[in-house]
Coordinates of C-alpha atoms and ligand atoms in Angstrom, one line a residue:
M8 CA -30.2 23.3 -15.6
G9 CA -33.5 23.7 -15.4
S10 CA -34.1 25.5 -12.8
D11 CA -31.7 28.2 -14.6
S12 CA -34.1 28.2 -17.1
V13 CA -37.1 29.2 -14.7
L14 CA -34.8 31.8 -13.2
T15 CA -34.0 33.0 -16.1
S16 CA -37.5 33.3 -18.0
T17 CA -38.8 35.2 -15.2
K18 CA -36.8 38.5 -16.0
P19 CA -38.5 41.2 -17.4
T20 CA -38.1 41.5 -21.1
P21 CA -36.7 44.7 -22.4
I22 CA -40.1 45.8 -24.4
P23 CA -39.5 47.1 -28.1
T24 CA -40.4 50.5 -27.9
Q25 CA -40.2 53.7 -31.1
E26 CA -40.1 57.1 -30.6
D27 CA -39.1 58.0 -26.9
P28 CA -39.9 55.4 -24.8
P29 CA -42.0 56.4 -22.2
S30 CA -41.8 55.8 -18.6
P31 CA -44.2 52.7 -17.4
S32 CA -45.4 55.7 -14.9
T33 CA -46.6 58.3 -17.2
S34 CA -48.4 55.4 -19.7
L35 CA -50.2 55.1 -17.5
L36 CA -50.6 59.1 -16.6
S37 CA -51.9 59.5 -20.0
F38 CA -53.4 56.6 -20.2
N39 CA -56.1 57.5 -16.9
T40 CA -56.1 61.3 -18.0
D41 CA -56.5 61.1 -21.5
S42 CA -60.0 58.7 -22.5
T43 CA -59.8 60.0 -26.3
T44 CA -60.0 58.1 -28.8
D45 CA -60.7 60.9 -31.8
P46 CA -58.0 60.0 -34.6
S47 CA -58.2 63.8 -35.2
N48 CA -57.4 63.9 -31.4
P49 CA -53.1 65.4 -31.7
H50 CA -52.7 62.3 -28.3
H51 CA -54.2 60.3 -30.3
K52 CA -50.8 59.2 -31.8
R53 CA -48.8 59.2 -28.5
T54 CA -52.2 57.2 -26.9
A55 CA -52.0 54.9 -29.4
N56 CA -48.4 54.2 -28.3
S57 CA -49.3 54.4 -24.9
I58 CA -52.3 51.5 -25.1
L59 CA -49.5 49.1 -26.9
F60 CA -47.0 50.0 -24.5
I61 CA -49.5 49.0 -21.8
S62 CA -50.3 45.9 -23.6
L63 CA -47.2 44.7 -23.5
V64 CA -47.2 45.4 -19.8
I65 CA -49.8 43.8 -19.1
V66 CA -48.8 40.9 -21.8
T67 CA -45.4 40.8 -20.1
C68 CA -47.6 40.4 -16.1
I69 CA -48.9 37.2 -17.4
A70 CA -46.2 35.9 -19.0
L71 CA -44.2 36.7 -15.9
S72 CA -47.2 35.6 -13.6
A73 CA -47.1 32.6 -15.8
A74 CA -43.2 32.3 -15.3
S75 CA -43.6 32.6 -11.2
A76 CA -46.3 30.1 -11.3
F77 CA -44.7 27.4 -13.1
A78 CA -41.7 28.1 -11.3
F79 CA -43.5 27.5 -8.3
L80 CA -45.0 24.3 -9.0
F81 CA -41.5 23.5 -10.3
F82 CA -40.1 23.8 -6.8
S83 CA -42.5 23.3 -4.6
S84 CA -43.1 19.6 -6.8
S85 CA -40.1 18.6 -6.0
S86 CA -37.7 20.2 -3.1
S87 CA -34.7 17.8 -3.5
S88 CA -33.7 17.2 -7.2
P89 CA -35.6 20.5 -9.8
S90 CA -34.1 18.5 -12.4
V91 CA -37.5 16.8 -12.1
T92 CA -40.9 17.5 -14.2
P93 CA -44.0 15.1 -13.2
T94 CA -45.5 16.9 -16.2
E95 CA -46.2 14.7 -19.3
I96 CA -49.9 14.7 -20.4
P97 CA -52.1 13.2 -19.1
S98 CA -53.3 9.8 -20.8
A99 CA -56.3 7.9 -20.6
S100 CA -54.5 5.3 -18.2
L101 CA -54.1 7.5 -15.7
Q102 CA -58.2 7.9 -15.6
A103 CA -57.3 3.9 -14.1
T104 CA -56.9 3.1 -10.4
T105 CA -54.9 -0.1 -9.0
R106 CA -56.0 -3.0 -9.8
P107 CA -56.8 -5.4 -7.2
L108 CA -55.1 -8.5 -6.3
T109 CA -56.7 -11.8 -6.9
K110 CA -53.9 -14.3 -5.7
L111 CA -51.9 -12.6 -2.7
N112 CA -53.6 -11.7 0.2
H113 CA -50.5 -8.7 0.4
S114 CA -48.7 -6.5 -2.1
V115 CA -45.4 -7.6 -2.8
V116 CA -42.1 -5.7 -4.7
L117 CA -39.8 -6.9 -5.7
L118 CA -36.7 -4.1 -7.0
I119 CA -34.5 -5.7 -8.8
S120 CA -31.0 -3.9 -10.5
S121 CA -29.5 -5.0 -13.2
D122 CA -25.4 -3.3 -12.4
G123 CA -24.7 -0.5 -15.4
F124 CA -27.5 -1.1 -17.1
R125 CA -27.1 1.8 -19.4
F126 CA -30.7 3.8 -20.3
G127 CA -30.6 2.6 -23.9
Y128 CA -29.4 -1.1 -23.8
Q129 CA -32.7 -2.5 -23.9
F130 CA -32.7 -1.7 -27.5
K131 CA -29.5 -3.4 -28.6
T132 CA -30.9 -6.3 -29.2
P133 CA -34.4 -8.3 -28.7
T134 CA -35.3 -7.7 -24.8
P135 CA -38.7 -9.3 -25.4
N136 CA -39.1 -9.9 -21.4
I137 CA -37.7 -6.3 -20.6
H138 CA -40.0 -5.0 -23.3
R139 CA -43.1 -6.7 -21.7
L140 CA -42.6 -4.8 -18.5
I141 CA -42.3 -1.8 -20.4
A142 CA -45.7 -2.2 -22.6
N143 CA -47.4 -3.7 -19.1
G144 CA -46.4 -1.2 -17.3
T145 CA -45.3 2.6 -16.4
E146 CA -41.4 3.5 -17.8
A147 CA -39.1 6.7 -17.3
E148 CA -39.1 7.6 -20.8
T149 CA -35.6 8.5 -20.6
G150 CA -34.6 6.7 -18.2
L151 CA -33.2 6.8 -14.6
I152 CA -31.1 9.5 -13.6
P153 CA -28.5 8.6 -10.6
V154 CA -27.0 10.2 -7.7
F155 CA -23.8 11.4 -8.5
P156 CA -21.0 9.8 -7.9
S157 CA -22.7 7.7 -10.3
L158 CA -21.1 4.3 -8.9
T159 CA -22.9 1.2 -8.3
F160 CA -22.5 1.2 -3.8
P161 CA -23.7 5.4 -3.8
N162 CA -26.1 4.0 -6.4
H163 CA -27.7 1.0 -5.2
Y164 CA -28.1 2.4 -1.1
S165 CA -29.5 5.9 -2.6
I166 CA -32.1 3.7 -4.4
V167 CA -32.8 1.9 -1.1
T168 CA -32.6 4.7 1.1
G169 CA -34.2 8.0 -0.6
L170 CA -31.2 9.9 0.6
Y171 CA -28.5 11.3 -1.2
P172 CA -24.5 9.8 -0.8
A173 CA -23.9 12.9 2.1
Y174 CA -26.7 11.9 4.3
H175 CA -26.4 8.0 3.7
G176 CA -23.1 7.8 4.1
I177 CA -21.7 5.6 1.6
I178 CA -20.0 8.2 -1.0
N179 CA -17.6 6.5 -2.6
N180 CA -16.8 2.6 -3.3
H181 CA -13.9 3.2 -1.0
F182 CA -12.9 5.6 1.5
V183 CA -11.9 6.7 4.7
D184 CA -13.0 7.8 7.8
P185 CA -11.5 11.5 8.1
K186 CA -11.6 11.2 12.2
T187 CA -10.8 7.3 12.6
G188 CA -8.8 6.7 9.8
E189 CA -10.7 3.3 9.1
V190 CA -10.9 2.8 5.5
F191 CA -14.4 2.0 3.5
T192 CA -14.2 -0.4 1.4
M193 CA -17.2 -2.7 -0.8
A194 CA -16.7 -5.6 1.8
S195 CA -17.2 -2.9 5.1
H196 CA -20.7 -4.6 7.4
E197 CA -19.9 -2.3 10.4
P198 CA -23.5 -0.1 10.9
K199 CA -22.1 2.9 12.1
W200 CA -20.6 3.3 8.0
W201 CA -24.2 3.0 6.7
L202 CA -26.8 5.5 7.7
G203 CA -30.2 6.2 6.9
E204 CA -33.3 3.7 6.9
P205 CA -32.9 1.1 3.8
I206 CA -35.9 -0.1 3.2
W207 CA -36.0 -3.3 4.3
E208 CA -35.4 -1.5 7.6
T209 CA -37.9 0.0 7.5
V210 CA -40.1 -3.0 6.5
A211 CA -39.3 -5.4 9.5
K212 CA -39.6 -2.2 11.3
Q213 CA -43.2 -2.6 11.1
G214 CA -43.2 -6.1 11.7
L215 CA -43.2 -7.9 8.5
K216 CA -41.1 -9.1 6.0
A217 CA -38.5 -8.4 3.8
S218 CA -36.2 -10.6 2.0
T219 CA -32.5 -9.5 0.2
Y220 CA -31.5 -11.3 -2.5
F221 CA -28.1 -9.1 -2.2
W222 CA -27.3 -5.8 -1.9
P223 CA -25.4 -3.0 -1.4
G224 CA -25.9 -2.4 2.9
S225 CA -27.8 -5.3 2.9
E226 CA -26.2 -7.9 5.1
V227 CA -25.4 -4.2 7.4
H228 CA -28.0 -5.2 10.7
K229 CA -29.2 -2.2 11.7
G230 CA -32.5 -1.1 13.5
S231 CA -35.6 -4.0 13.4
W232 CA -33.3 -5.8 10.2
T233 CA -31.1 -8.6 11.1
C234 CA -30.7 -10.5 7.9
P235 CA -32.0 -13.0 8.8
E236 CA -30.7 -16.3 7.7
R237 CA -33.8 -17.9 5.3
F238 CA -34.3 -14.6 3.6
C239 CA -30.7 -12.4 3.6
M240 CA -28.2 -13.5 1.5
F241 CA -24.7 -12.7 1.8
Y242 CA -22.3 -11.7 -1.4
N243 CA -21.6 -14.1 -3.2
G244 CA -20.9 -13.5 -7.3
S245 CA -20.1 -16.7 -7.8
V246 CA -24.3 -17.5 -7.3
P247 CA -25.6 -18.5 -11.1
F248 CA -28.2 -15.8 -11.7
D249 CA -31.1 -18.5 -12.3
E250 CA -30.1 -20.0 -8.9
R251 CA -31.0 -16.7 -7.8
V252 CA -34.0 -16.4 -10.1
D253 CA -35.2 -19.8 -8.2
T254 CA -34.3 -18.9 -4.4
V255 CA -36.8 -16.1 -5.4
L256 CA -39.6 -17.8 -7.3
S257 CA -39.6 -20.1 -3.8
Y258 CA -40.6 -17.4 -1.6
F259 CA -43.3 -17.1 -3.6
D260 CA -44.5 -21.0 -2.5
L261 CA -43.9 -20.4 1.3
P262 CA -47.7 -19.6 3.0
D263 CA -48.9 -16.7 1.7
S264 CA -48.3 -14.4 5.9
E265 CA -44.3 -16.0 5.1
I266 CA -44.1 -14.6 1.6
P267 CA -41.8 -11.1 2.3
V268 CA -43.2 -7.9 1.1
F269 CA -40.1 -6.5 -0.1
M270 CA -37.5 -8.9 -2.4
T271 CA -34.5 -7.6 -3.8
L272 CA -32.6 -10.1 -7.0
Y273 CA -28.8 -8.3 -7.8
F274 CA -27.4 -8.9 -11.0
E275 CA -23.9 -7.8 -11.9
D276 CA -24.7 -7.5 -15.5
P277 CA -23.9 -5.8 -18.5
D278 CA -21.5 -3.7 -15.7
H279 CA -19.2 -5.9 -15.7
Q280 CA -18.3 -6.7 -19.3
G281 CA -19.1 -2.2 -20.0
H282 CA -15.8 -1.9 -17.6
K283 CA -14.3 -4.5 -20.0
V284 CA -15.3 -3.4 -23.6
G285 CA -17.7 -0.8 -23.0
P286 CA -20.7 0.4 -23.9
D287 CA -20.6 -0.6 -27.7
D288 CA -19.4 -4.2 -27.7
P289 CA -21.2 -7.1 -29.0
E290 CA -20.3 -9.0 -25.8
I291 CA -22.5 -6.0 -24.1
T292 CA -25.6 -7.4 -26.5
E293 CA -24.4 -11.1 -25.2
A294 CA -24.9 -9.5 -21.6
V295 CA -28.3 -7.4 -21.7
A296 CA -30.1 -10.6 -24.2
G297 CA -28.3 -12.7 -20.9
I298 CA -30.2 -10.5 -18.2
D299 CA -34.1 -10.3 -20.2
R300 CA -33.1 -14.3 -20.1
M301 CA -33.4 -14.4 -16.7
I302 CA -36.1 -11.9 -16.2
G303 CA -38.2 -14.1 -18.3
K304 CA -37.8 -16.5 -16.4
L305 CA -39.2 -15.2 -13.3
I306 CA -42.3 -14.2 -15.8
D307 CA -42.8 -17.2 -15.5
G308 CA -42.4 -18.5 -12.7
L309 CA -44.2 -15.9 -11.3
E310 CA -47.4 -17.3 -13.3
E311 CA -47.1 -21.2 -13.4
R312 CA -47.5 -19.6 -9.5
G313 CA -49.9 -16.8 -10.7
V314 CA -48.9 -14.2 -9.3
F315 CA -46.9 -12.2 -11.8
E316 CA -50.0 -9.9 -11.9
D317 CA -50.2 -9.5 -7.9
V318 CA -46.6 -8.5 -7.6
T319 CA -44.6 -5.1 -8.2
I320 CA -41.4 -5.0 -9.9
I321 CA -39.5 -2.6 -10.0
M322 CA -36.2 -2.6 -12.4
V323 CA -33.8 -0.3 -11.9
G324 CA -29.5 -0.7 -12.4
D325 CA -27.8 1.9 -11.1
H326 CA -25.5 3.8 -13.5
G327 CA -25.5 4.4 -17.0
M328 CA -21.4 2.9 -18.6
V329 CA -19.1 5.6 -20.8
G330 CA -16.4 4.9 -23.4
T331 CA -13.0 5.6 -22.2
C332 CA -9.5 5.2 -24.0
D333 CA -6.0 5.7 -23.6
K334 CA -6.4 8.9 -26.1
K335 CA -8.5 11.0 -23.1
L336 CA -5.9 10.5 -19.9
I337 CA -4.7 13.5 -17.8
F338 CA -1.6 12.9 -15.7
L339 CA -1.3 14.7 -11.9
D340 CA 1.5 14.6 -12.3
D341 CA 2.3 17.4 -15.1
L342 CA 0.4 19.3 -12.7
A343 CA 4.8 19.4 -11.4
P344 CA 5.2 22.6 -12.7
W345 CA 1.7 24.0 -10.5
I346 CA 1.8 22.0 -7.2
D347 CA 3.1 18.7 -6.2
I348 CA 0.4 16.0 -5.8
S349 CA 1.4 13.4 -3.7
T350 CA -0.6 9.7 -4.2
E351 CA -1.4 9.4 -0.4
W352 CA -3.7 12.4 -0.9
V353 CA -5.4 10.6 -2.9
Q354 CA -8.4 9.3 -2.0
S355 CA -9.8 7.9 -5.2
Y356 CA -8.7 9.2 -9.0
T357 CA -12.0 8.0 -11.6
P358 CA -14.0 9.2 -12.9
L359 CA -14.3 10.6 -9.9
L360 CA -11.0 12.8 -8.5
A361 CA -11.3 13.3 -4.6
I362 CA -8.2 14.7 -2.2
R363 CA -7.2 15.9 0.6
P364 CA -4.3 17.4 1.2
P365 CA -2.3 17.0 4.7
P366 CA -2.6 19.2 7.0
G367 CA -0.8 22.4 6.9
F368 CA -2.2 23.5 2.9
A369 CA -4.8 25.0 2.1
P370 CA -8.0 23.4 0.3
S371 CA -7.9 26.8 -1.0
A372 CA -4.4 27.2 -2.5
V373 CA -4.2 23.6 -3.9
V374 CA -7.2 24.0 -5.8
A375 CA -6.5 27.1 -7.4
E376 CA -2.7 26.4 -8.3
M377 CA -4.5 22.8 -9.9
N378 CA -6.9 24.6 -12.5
E379 CA -4.1 27.1 -13.0
G380 CA -2.0 24.6 -14.0
L381 CA -5.6 22.4 -16.0
Q382 CA -6.3 26.1 -17.6
S383 CA -2.2 26.9 -18.7
G384 CA -3.0 24.4 -21.8
K385 CA 0.5 22.7 -21.0
V386 CA -1.5 19.7 -19.6
Q387 CA -2.7 16.9 -21.6
N388 CA -6.2 17.1 -21.6
G389 CA -6.3 19.6 -18.5
K390 CA -9.0 21.3 -19.5
N391 CA -11.6 18.7 -19.6
L392 CA -10.6 18.4 -15.9
K393 CA -11.6 21.0 -12.7
M394 CA -11.0 21.4 -9.5
Y395 CA -13.7 22.6 -6.7
L396 CA -13.6 22.8 -3.2
K397 CA -16.7 20.8 -2.8
E398 CA -19.2 23.3 -0.8
E399 CA -18.0 25.1 -4.3
L400 CA -19.8 22.0 -6.4
P401 CA -22.8 23.2 -8.2
S402 CA -26.0 22.0 -5.0
R403 CA -27.5 20.0 -7.9
L404 CA -24.7 17.7 -7.0
H405 CA -25.6 17.2 -3.2
Y406 CA -22.0 16.0 -2.6
A407 CA -20.2 18.1 0.5
A408 CA -22.7 18.1 3.5
S409 CA -20.5 15.3 5.0
D410 CA -16.6 14.8 6.5
R411 CA -16.9 11.6 4.8
I412 CA -16.4 13.5 1.2
P413 CA -12.2 14.8 1.2
P414 CA -12.5 18.6 1.0
I415 CA -10.9 18.6 -2.9
I416 CA -13.3 17.2 -5.5
G417 CA -12.2 17.2 -9.2
M418 CA -15.0 17.4 -12.3
I419 CA -13.9 14.7 -15.0
D420 CA -15.2 15.3 -18.5
E421 CA -17.6 13.0 -20.5
G422 CA -14.8 9.2 -21.3
F423 CA -12.2 11.2 -19.9
K424 CA -9.4 9.6 -16.9
V425 CA -7.3 11.2 -14.1
E426 CA -3.8 8.6 -13.4
Q427 CA -0.7 9.5 -11.5
K428 CA 1.9 9.3 -13.8
R429 CA 2.1 7.5 -17.3
T430 CA 2.8 4.3 -17.5
N431 CA 3.1 2.5 -20.8
R432 CA -0.2 0.3 -19.7
R433 CA -2.8 1.3 -23.1
E434 CA -6.4 -0.1 -22.9
C435 CA -10.2 0.6 -23.6
G436 CA -12.8 0.4 -21.9
G437 CA -15.9 1.2 -19.9
A438 CA -16.4 3.7 -16.6
H439 CA -19.2 5.3 -14.8
G440 CA -18.7 7.6 -11.4
Y441 CA -18.6 11.2 -13.7
D442 CA -21.2 13.8 -13.6
N443 CA -24.7 12.0 -12.8
A444 CA -26.0 15.2 -15.8
L445 CA -24.7 13.1 -18.8
F446 CA -27.1 11.1 -20.3
S447 CA -24.6 8.2 -20.4
M448 CA -25.3 7.6 -16.9
R449 CA -28.4 7.6 -17.4
T450 CA -29.9 4.2 -15.9
I451 CA -33.8 2.0 -16.9
F452 CA -36.9 2.1 -15.2
I453 CA -39.5 0.0 -15.3
G454 CA -42.7 0.1 -12.3
H455 CA -44.9 -3.1 -13.3
G456 CA -47.4 -4.1 -11.1
P457 CA -51.3 -3.7 -9.3
Q458 CA -50.5 0.2 -9.1
F459 CA -48.5 1.1 -12.3
A460 CA -50.8 2.9 -15.0
R461 CA -49.9 -0.4 -18.1
G462 CA -47.7 1.6 -21.0
R463 CA -47.4 4.6 -19.6
K464 CA -44.2 6.8 -19.8
V465 CA -43.8 9.5 -17.3
P466 CA -40.2 11.7 -17.5
S467 CA -36.9 11.1 -15.7
F468 CA -36.2 11.1 -12.4
E469 CA -33.8 10.7 -9.7
N470 CA -33.5 7.4 -8.1
V471 CA -34.4 9.4 -4.2
Q472 CA -37.8 8.8 -5.4
I473 CA -37.8 5.3 -5.4
Y474 CA -37.7 4.7 -1.3
N475 CA -41.3 7.0 -1.2
L476 CA -42.7 5.2 -4.0
I477 CA -41.9 1.5 -1.9
T478 CA -43.2 3.2 1.1
S479 CA -46.3 4.6 -1.3
I480 CA -47.0 1.0 -2.9
L481 CA -46.9 -1.4 0.6
N482 CA -49.0 1.2 2.5
I483 CA -46.5 2.1 5.3
Q484 CA -45.0 4.4 7.0
G485 CA -41.2 5.9 5.8
A486 CA -38.2 7.2 7.2
P487 CA -37.6 11.0 6.4
N488 CA -35.4 11.1 3.3
N489 CA -34.1 13.9 -0.4
G490 CA -37.4 12.0 -2.2
S491 CA -40.3 14.4 -2.9
V492 CA -43.4 12.8 -0.7
S493 CA -45.1 13.6 -3.5
F494 CA -43.4 11.6 -6.3
P495 CA -46.1 8.8 -6.1
S496 CA -48.7 10.5 -6.8
T497 CA -47.6 11.0 -10.0
V498 CA -45.8 7.8 -11.0
L499 CA -49.2 5.9 -9.3
L500 CA -52.2 4.7 -10.1
S501 CA -54.7 6.1 -7.5
N502 CA -56.1 4.2 -5.0
P503 CA -60.5 3.5 -6.2
S504 CA -62.5 5.9 -4.4
Ligands
ZN8 ZN1 -22.6 -0.3 -10.5

């Protein structure tokens, strides 16, 4: 998207000319050899044309240089996600510097995830507590961009590792290891699945304490992280949200040296409701209000302890949500005249269609036959699904460099769903997992604390940038990742010099 427009703008624009269009070399020659400007000079008209032409060439050159310089800045500022342009106009708040801690002896980052909190939900209903964080903190003005696929486990793990799913290994909520045939599910806690270095491991490695009140991957023992009983909660969706908040608050009653420097807090809402009823149902409004109450409870608890202004709160979601309904279905069985897609080939249907055909079936042939059927006009909603060899997916998706990713991936249009065969089931609800370029897949980013400017808006960015943001706030050495090293300086206040 962004990169295309930059590349297009560097193409020379045709120069409109009247009469004989002089070539650049002859016009330069005539400029050099014909020095007169006398209007009576028979060469004057040609000279004037030449000057006009040269001016146009110079203007074009300046435009091209500016475009190249912009392109350079654009790519060098964010090697991993060219769609990110940290170009907001400097405001007064940027001149401010980091605020000193008043009660705590060390920085604390509390990372909160509200699952499926689509960007825009914060306007559904009064959310005074979330808006208090926004007003006094820094917000991604048009939301946080998830990684592809915009699913819960891949995204939560990208947030804490700074890696795209192809590199952190959690390429779907559910997948098969092609080498061993073993199945990964959301309950798999063996370290072999979870690649990269999550932030709690980075923290523990430096002799510091981290706590996790639920987060995909947090139960997994990795390196210095042993999921300590006191600070690492095993996932249990039935624990009331209030209890989660109370437990996190209780960590601030510990002696300063015992307070973890990094904490997570996770809420299943409003994802849970979004799947059931879609993003526009009153049930979502209620769930959003419920999350806002939890943020209010948290703020109150931190204020009672006198640490609200010292603690860095980063509130995010993992992905958005879009309405789905039964008219927007695509059935793989409809492709039978072109190719039989066996259920055993399909690792996931929707919104990420992932297919691994058995040996003997060339993936490229399967893709070609499926696309032929889908584009034939004879398959219901066929034009809303396009099949790719994973290597041929748009590079901005970063979804190829892992054996775990099946060789064939289908990109499904927003709100459409793929099923194997027709059934009598009729349902409308919500889904996510689609192309991360879709606005409906965006979620929220709010940063509040000593290193975030008050009332600042920053452009949207991908969630792989958050790992570097946290290591920067905690001033610790992070592991290599797909985020940009310079990103934190574009979002955080600078230290007083
Ligand atoms: Zn989710």
